[in-house]
CSV table of C-alpha atoms in Angstrom, one decimal:
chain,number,residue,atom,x,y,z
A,19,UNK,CA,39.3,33.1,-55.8
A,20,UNK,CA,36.7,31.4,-57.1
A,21,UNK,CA,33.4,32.7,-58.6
A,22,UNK,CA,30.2,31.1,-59.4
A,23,UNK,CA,27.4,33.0,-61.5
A,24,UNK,CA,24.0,32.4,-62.6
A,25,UNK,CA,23.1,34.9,-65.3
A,26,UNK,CA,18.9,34.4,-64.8
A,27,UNK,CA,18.0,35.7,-61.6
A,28,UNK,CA,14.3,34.3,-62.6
A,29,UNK,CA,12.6,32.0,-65.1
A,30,UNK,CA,9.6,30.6,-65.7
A,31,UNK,CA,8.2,27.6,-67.1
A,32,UNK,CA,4.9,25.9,-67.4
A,33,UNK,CA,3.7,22.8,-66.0
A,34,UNK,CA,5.2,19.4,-67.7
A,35,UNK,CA,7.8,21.3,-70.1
A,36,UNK,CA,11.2,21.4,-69.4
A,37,UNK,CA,13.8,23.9,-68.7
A,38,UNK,CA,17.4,24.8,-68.3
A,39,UNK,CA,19.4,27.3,-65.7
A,40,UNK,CA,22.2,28.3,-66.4
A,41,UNK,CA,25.6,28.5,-64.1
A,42,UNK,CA,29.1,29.4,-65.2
A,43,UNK,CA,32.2,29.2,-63.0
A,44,UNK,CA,35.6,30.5,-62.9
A,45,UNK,CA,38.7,28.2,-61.2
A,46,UNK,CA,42.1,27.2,-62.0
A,47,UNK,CA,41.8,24.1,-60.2
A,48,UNK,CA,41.3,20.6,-62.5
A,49,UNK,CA,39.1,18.9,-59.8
A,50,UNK,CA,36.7,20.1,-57.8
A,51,UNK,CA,32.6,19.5,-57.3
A,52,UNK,CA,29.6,21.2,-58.5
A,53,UNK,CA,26.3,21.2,-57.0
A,54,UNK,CA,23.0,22.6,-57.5
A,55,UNK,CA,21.0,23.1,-54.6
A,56,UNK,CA,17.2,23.8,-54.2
A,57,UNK,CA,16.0,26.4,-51.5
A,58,UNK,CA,11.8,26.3,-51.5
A,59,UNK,CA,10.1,29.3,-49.3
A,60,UNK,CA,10.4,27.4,-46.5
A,61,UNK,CA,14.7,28.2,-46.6
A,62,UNK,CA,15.6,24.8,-46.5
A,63,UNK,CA,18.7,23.9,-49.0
A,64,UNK,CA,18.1,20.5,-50.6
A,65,UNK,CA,20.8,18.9,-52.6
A,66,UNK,CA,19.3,18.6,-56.1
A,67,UNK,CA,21.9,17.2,-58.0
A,68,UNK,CA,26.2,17.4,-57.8
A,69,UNK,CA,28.9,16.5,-60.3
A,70,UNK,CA,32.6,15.7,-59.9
A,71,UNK,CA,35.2,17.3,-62.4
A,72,UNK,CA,36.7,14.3,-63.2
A,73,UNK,CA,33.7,12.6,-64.4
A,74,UNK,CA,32.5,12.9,-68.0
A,75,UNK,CA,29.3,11.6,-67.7
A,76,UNK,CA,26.6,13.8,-66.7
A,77,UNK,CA,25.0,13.2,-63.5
A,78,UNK,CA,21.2,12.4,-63.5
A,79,UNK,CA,18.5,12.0,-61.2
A,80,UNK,CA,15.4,11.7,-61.8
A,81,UNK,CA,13.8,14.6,-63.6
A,82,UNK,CA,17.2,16.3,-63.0
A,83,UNK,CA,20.2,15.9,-65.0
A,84,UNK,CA,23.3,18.3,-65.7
A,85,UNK,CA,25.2,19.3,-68.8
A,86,UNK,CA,28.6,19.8,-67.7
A,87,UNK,CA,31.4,21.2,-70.0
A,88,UNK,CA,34.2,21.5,-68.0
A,89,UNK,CA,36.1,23.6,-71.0
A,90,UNK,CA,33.6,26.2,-71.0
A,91,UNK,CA,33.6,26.2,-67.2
A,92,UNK,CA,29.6,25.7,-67.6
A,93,UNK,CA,27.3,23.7,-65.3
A,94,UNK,CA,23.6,24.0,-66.1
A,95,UNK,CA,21.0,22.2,-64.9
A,96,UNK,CA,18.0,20.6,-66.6
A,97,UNK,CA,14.6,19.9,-65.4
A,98,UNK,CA,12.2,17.6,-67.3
A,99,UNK,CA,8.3,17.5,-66.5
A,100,UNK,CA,8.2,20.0,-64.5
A,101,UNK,CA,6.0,20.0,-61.0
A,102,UNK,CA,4.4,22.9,-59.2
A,103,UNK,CA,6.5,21.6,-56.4
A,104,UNK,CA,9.9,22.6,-58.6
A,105,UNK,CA,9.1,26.3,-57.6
A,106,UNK,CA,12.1,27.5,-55.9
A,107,UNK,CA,15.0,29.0,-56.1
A,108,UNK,CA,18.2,27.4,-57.4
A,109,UNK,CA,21.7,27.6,-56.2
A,110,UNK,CA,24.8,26.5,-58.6
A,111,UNK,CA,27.6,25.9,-56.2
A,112,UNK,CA,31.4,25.1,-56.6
A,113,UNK,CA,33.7,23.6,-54.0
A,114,UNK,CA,37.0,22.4,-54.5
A,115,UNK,CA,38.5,18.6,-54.2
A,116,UNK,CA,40.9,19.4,-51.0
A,117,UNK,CA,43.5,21.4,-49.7
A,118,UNK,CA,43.5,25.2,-49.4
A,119,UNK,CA,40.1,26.9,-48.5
A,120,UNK,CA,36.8,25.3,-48.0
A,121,UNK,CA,33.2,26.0,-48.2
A,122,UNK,CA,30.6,26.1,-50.5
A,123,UNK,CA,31.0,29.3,-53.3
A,124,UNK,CA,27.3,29.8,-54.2
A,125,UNK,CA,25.8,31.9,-56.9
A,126,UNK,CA,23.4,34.2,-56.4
A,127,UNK,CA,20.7,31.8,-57.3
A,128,UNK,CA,18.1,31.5,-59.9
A,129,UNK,CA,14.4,32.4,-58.9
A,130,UNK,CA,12.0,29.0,-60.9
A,131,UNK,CA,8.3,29.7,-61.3
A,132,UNK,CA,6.3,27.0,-62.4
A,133,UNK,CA,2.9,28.3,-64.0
A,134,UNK,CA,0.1,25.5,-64.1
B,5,UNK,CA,18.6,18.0,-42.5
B,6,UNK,CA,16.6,16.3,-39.7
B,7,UNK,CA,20.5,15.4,-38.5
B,8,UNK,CA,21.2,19.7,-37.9
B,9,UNK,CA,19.5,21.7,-35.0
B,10,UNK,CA,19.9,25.0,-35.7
B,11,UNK,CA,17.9,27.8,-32.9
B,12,UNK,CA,16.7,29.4,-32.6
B,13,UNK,CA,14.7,30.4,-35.5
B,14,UNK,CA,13.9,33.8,-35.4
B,15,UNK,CA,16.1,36.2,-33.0
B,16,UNK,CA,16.1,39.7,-32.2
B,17,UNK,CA,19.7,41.8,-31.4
B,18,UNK,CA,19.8,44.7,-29.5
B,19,UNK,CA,22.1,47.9,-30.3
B,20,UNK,CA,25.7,46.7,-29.0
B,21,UNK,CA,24.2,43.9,-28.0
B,22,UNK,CA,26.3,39.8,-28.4
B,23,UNK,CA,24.4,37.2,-29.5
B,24,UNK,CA,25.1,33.4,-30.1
B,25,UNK,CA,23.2,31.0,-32.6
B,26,UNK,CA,23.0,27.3,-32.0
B,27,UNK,CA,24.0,24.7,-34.2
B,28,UNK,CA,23.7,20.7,-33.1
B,29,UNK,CA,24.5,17.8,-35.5
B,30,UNK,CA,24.1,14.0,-34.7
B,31,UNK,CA,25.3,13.3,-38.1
B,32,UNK,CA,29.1,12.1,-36.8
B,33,UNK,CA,30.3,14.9,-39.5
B,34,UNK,CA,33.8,16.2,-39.0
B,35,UNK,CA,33.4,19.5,-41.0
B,36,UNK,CA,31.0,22.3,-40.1
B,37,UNK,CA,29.9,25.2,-41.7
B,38,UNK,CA,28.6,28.7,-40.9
B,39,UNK,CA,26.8,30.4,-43.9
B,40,UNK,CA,24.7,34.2,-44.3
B,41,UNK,CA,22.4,34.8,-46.4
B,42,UNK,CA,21.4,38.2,-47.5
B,43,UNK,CA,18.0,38.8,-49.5
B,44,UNK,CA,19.1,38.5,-53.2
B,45,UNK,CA,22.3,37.1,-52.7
B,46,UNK,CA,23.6,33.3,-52.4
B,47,UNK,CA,25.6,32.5,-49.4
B,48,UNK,CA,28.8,33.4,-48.5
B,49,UNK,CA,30.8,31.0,-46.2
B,50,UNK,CA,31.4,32.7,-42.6
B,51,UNK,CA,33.7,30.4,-40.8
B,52,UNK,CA,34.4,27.2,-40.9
B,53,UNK,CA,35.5,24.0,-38.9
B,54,UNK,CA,37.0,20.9,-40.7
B,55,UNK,CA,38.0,19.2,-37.3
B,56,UNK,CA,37.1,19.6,-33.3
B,57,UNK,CA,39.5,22.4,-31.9
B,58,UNK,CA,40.0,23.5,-35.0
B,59,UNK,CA,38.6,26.6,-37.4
B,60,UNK,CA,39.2,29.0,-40.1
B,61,UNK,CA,37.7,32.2,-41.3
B,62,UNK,CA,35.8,32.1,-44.3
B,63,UNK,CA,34.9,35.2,-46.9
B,64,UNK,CA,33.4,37.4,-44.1
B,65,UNK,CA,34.1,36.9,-41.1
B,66,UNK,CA,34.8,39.7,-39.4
B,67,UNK,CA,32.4,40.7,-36.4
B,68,UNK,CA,31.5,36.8,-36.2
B,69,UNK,CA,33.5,34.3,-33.8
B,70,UNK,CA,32.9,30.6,-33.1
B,71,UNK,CA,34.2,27.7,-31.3
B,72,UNK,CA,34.6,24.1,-32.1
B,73,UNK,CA,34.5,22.1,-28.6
B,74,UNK,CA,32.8,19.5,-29.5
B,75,UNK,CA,32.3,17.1,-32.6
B,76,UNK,CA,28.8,18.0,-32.5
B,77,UNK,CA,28.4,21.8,-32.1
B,78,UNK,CA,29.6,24.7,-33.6
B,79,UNK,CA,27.9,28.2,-32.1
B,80,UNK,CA,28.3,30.9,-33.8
B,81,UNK,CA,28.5,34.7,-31.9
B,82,UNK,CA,27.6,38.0,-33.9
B,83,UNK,CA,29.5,40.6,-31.9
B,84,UNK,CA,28.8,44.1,-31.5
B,85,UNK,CA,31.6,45.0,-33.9
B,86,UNK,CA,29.0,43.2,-36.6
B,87,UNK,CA,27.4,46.5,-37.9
B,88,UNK,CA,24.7,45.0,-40.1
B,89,UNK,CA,24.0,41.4,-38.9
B,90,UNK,CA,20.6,41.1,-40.2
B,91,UNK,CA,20.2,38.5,-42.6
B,92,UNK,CA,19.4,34.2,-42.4
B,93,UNK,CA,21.9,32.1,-40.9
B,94,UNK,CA,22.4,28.4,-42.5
B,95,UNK,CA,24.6,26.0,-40.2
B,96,UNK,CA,25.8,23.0,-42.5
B,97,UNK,CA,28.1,19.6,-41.9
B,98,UNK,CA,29.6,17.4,-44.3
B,99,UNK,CA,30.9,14.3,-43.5
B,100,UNK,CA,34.9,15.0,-43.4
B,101,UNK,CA,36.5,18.2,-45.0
B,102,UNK,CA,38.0,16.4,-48.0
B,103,UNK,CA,34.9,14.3,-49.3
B,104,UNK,CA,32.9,14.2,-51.5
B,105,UNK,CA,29.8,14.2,-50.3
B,106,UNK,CA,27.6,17.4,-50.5
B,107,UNK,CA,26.9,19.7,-47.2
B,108,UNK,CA,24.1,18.9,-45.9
B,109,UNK,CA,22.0,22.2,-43.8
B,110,UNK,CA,20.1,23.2,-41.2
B,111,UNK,CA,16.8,24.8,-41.3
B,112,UNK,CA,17.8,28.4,-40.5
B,113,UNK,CA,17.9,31.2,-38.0
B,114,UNK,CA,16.4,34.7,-38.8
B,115,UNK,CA,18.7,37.3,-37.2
B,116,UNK,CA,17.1,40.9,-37.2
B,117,UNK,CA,17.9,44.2,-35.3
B,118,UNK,CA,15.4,45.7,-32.8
């Protein structure tokens, strides 16, 4: 089966500096999708950012981009400039391409506390 | 997701007691998804439903059943057999089982025990 797991259950960061969290995964599959997800206090899951396997290039959006090294098994997740509103927490998830089970494999998430 | 109706938000299960949680999607998605949530913990996949008339148990579900009648719902039931159902329940779609595109969730229902 398939794990996914976030070793900083919280980090904090101030206002306009960056940071990284950090997710690691474990599969024997070759193609499959990573995600990160954002869950504010009001529960909602927001997509933040996702990555295919099969894609070198790391995905970007905005303020968010990803490092992924698919040897290492590592996905982590950079935010630049950070905003009070980027307090959350943070969910690295794995799913893979087809076939076989589905569903979302989450880590246990990363706590992100901006200080102003 | 203003596409997923999950209710309702907050409800209360009585010792021995069957309860069902809603979940409504006008998205047109084939697949839907059951989640829990427990405080601490990420989510662990419940059941799941990649077509109508169709689903599959995910990681935990025992003491959970659903049904899949139509595209747009997929209720989920915590039975009696369920021995510690309190947690927060995330209902999420996606637009067929095999693509690519990310899961998109509901906003939530808060299931405690009286």
């Amino acid at each position: 089966a398939q794990t996914v797991t976030q070793s900083q259950p919280e980090m904090s960061v101030q206002e306009a500096e960056t940071v990284t969290l950090s997710c690691t995964y474990d599969t024997s599959e070759s193609d499959y999708y990573l995600f990160w997800y954002k869950q504010p206090p009001s529960r909602q899951m927001i997509l933040v950012i996702r990555q295919e396997a099969y894609k070198q290039q790391n995905a970007t959006e905005n303020r968010f981009s990803v490092n992924f090294q698919k040897a290492a098994k590592s996905f982590s997740l950079k935010i630049s400039d950070s905003q009070l509103g980027d307090a959350a927490m943070y969910f690295c998830a794995y799913r893979d391409s087809g076939g076989g089970a589905d569903g979302l494999t989450f880590g246990k998430g990363t706590h992100l506390i901006i200080q102003p | 997701d203003g596409g997923i109706t999950q209710s309702p938000k907050y409800l209360f299960r009585k010792e021995g007691q069957n309860v069902t949680l809603s979940c409504e999607q006008n998205l047109n998605h084939d697949a839907m998804y059951w989640y829990r949530q427990d405080p601490g913990q990420g989510l662990r996949l419940i059941y799941y439903s990649q077509i109508v008339n169709d689903f599959q148990k995910g990681d935990i579900a025992e003491g959970y059943s659903v049904s899949r009648e139509k595209k747009e719902s997929f209720p989920l039931t915590v039975t009696s057999a369920q021995k510690n159902p309190t947690a927060f329940y995330l209902c999420a779609t996606q637009f067929e089982w095999r693509s690519n595109q990310p899961q998109h969730f509901g906003d939530g229902t808060r299931l405690s025990i009286l």
